[in-house]
């Protein structure tokens, strides 16, 4: 999940780096996987294969 300041919706709001250090630290370390109803089995396979490659 993106920190508020990194989203287009809040582009006009002054969200300087360092205002939310915990959220920013989480964003730097978290892993977002695609999850949505139109995700096909082939998409899931590709995500899994890519994840395995990255974690090696």
C-alpha atoms as a PDB file:
ATOM      1  CA  UNK A   1       0.000   0.000   0.000  1.00  0.00           C
ATOM      2  CA  UNK A   2       1.329   3.404  -0.952  1.00  0.00           C
ATOM      3  CA  UNK A   3       1.807   6.131   1.620  1.00  0.00           C
ATOM      4  CA  UNK A   4      -0.730   8.913   1.176  1.00  0.00           C
ATOM      5  CA  UNK A   5       1.867  11.316  -0.157  1.00  0.00           C
ATOM      6  CA  UNK A   6       2.832   8.892  -2.926  1.00  0.00           C
ATOM      7  CA  UNK A   7      -0.652   8.720  -4.450  1.00  0.00           C
ATOM      8  CA  UNK A   8      -1.967  10.865  -7.282  1.00  0.00           C
ATOM      9  CA  UNK A   9      -5.112  11.683  -5.298  1.00  0.00           C
ATOM     10  CA  UNK A  10      -3.064  13.609  -2.738  1.00  0.00           C
ATOM     11  CA  UNK A  11      -0.528  15.093  -5.170  1.00  0.00           C
ATOM     12  CA  UNK A  12      -1.563  18.657  -4.252  1.00  0.00           C
ATOM     13  CA  UNK A  13      -1.298  18.069  -0.490  1.00  0.00           C
ATOM     14  CA  UNK A  14       1.982  18.831   1.269  1.00  0.00           C
ATOM     15  CA  UNK A  15       3.152  15.391   2.399  1.00  0.00           C
ATOM     16  CA  UNK A  16       6.854  15.855   2.937  1.00  0.00           C
ATOM     17  CA  UNK A  17       8.979  12.798   3.487  1.00  0.00           C
ATOM     18  CA  UNK A  18       9.425  12.149   7.183  1.00  0.00           C
ATOM     19  CA  UNK A  19       5.962  13.276   8.294  1.00  0.00           C
ATOM     20  CA  UNK A  20       4.824   9.656   8.671  1.00  0.00           C
ATOM     21  CA  UNK A  21       8.025   7.704   9.334  1.00  0.00           C
ATOM     22  CA  UNK A  22       6.302   4.460  10.337  1.00  0.00           C
ATOM     23  CA  UNK A  23       4.140   4.390   7.208  1.00  0.00           C
ATOM     24  CA  UNK A  24       7.142   5.250   5.053  1.00  0.00           C
ATOM     25  CA  UNK A  25       9.251   2.504   6.660  1.00  0.00           C
ATOM     26  CA  UNK A  26       6.454  -0.011   6.155  1.00  0.00           C
ATOM     27  CA  UNK A  27       6.113   1.005   2.498  1.00  0.00           C
ATOM     28  CA  UNK A  28       9.844   0.470   1.936  1.00  0.00           C
ATOM     29  CA  UNK A  29       9.662  -3.121   3.263  1.00  0.00           C
ATOM     30  CA  UNK A  30       6.203  -4.447   2.434  1.00  0.00           C
ATOM     31  CA  UNK A  31       5.314  -6.727  -0.458  1.00  0.00           C
ATOM     32  CA  UNK A  32       2.168  -6.043  -2.456  1.00  0.00           C
ATOM     33  CA  UNK A  33       0.795  -8.924  -4.466  1.00  0.00           C
ATOM     34  CA  UNK A  34      -1.840  -8.432  -7.164  1.00  0.00           C
ATOM     35  CA  UNK A  35      -5.292  -9.472  -5.975  1.00  0.00           C
ATOM     36  CA  UNK A  36      -8.404  -8.685  -7.995  1.00  0.00           C
ATOM     37  CA  UNK A  37     -11.357 -10.635  -9.451  1.00  0.00           C
ATOM     38  CA  UNK A  38     -10.053 -10.644 -13.044  1.00  0.00           C
ATOM     39  CA  UNK A  39      -6.744 -12.283 -12.072  1.00  0.00           C
ATOM     40  CA  UNK A  40      -6.438 -15.409 -14.205  1.00  0.00           C
ATOM     41  CA  UNK A  41      -4.782 -18.684 -13.286  1.00  0.00           C
ATOM     42  CA  UNK A  42      -2.009 -17.776 -15.737  1.00  0.00           C
ATOM     43  CA  UNK A  43      -1.544 -14.447 -13.927  1.00  0.00           C
ATOM     44  CA  UNK A  44      -1.303 -16.239 -10.581  1.00  0.00           C
ATOM     45  CA  UNK A  45       1.253 -18.656 -12.033  1.00  0.00           C
ATOM     46  CA  UNK A  46       3.344 -15.752 -13.342  1.00  0.00           C
ATOM     47  CA  UNK A  47       3.228 -13.966  -9.982  1.00  0.00           C
ATOM     48  CA  UNK A  48       4.258 -17.147  -8.163  1.00  0.00           C
ATOM     49  CA  UNK A  49       7.089 -17.881 -10.597  1.00  0.00           C
ATOM     50  CA  UNK A  50       8.387 -14.330 -10.319  1.00  0.00           C
ATOM     51  CA  UNK A  51       8.211 -14.422  -6.527  1.00  0.00           C
ATOM     52  CA  UNK A  52      10.176 -17.679  -6.426  1.00  0.00           C
ATOM     53  CA  UNK A  53      12.852 -16.155  -8.704  1.00  0.00           C
ATOM     54  CA  UNK A  54      13.144 -13.013  -6.579  1.00  0.00           C
ATOM     55  CA  UNK A  55      13.407 -14.932  -3.315  1.00  0.00           C
ATOM     56  CA  UNK A  56      16.214 -17.191  -4.533  1.00  0.00           C
END
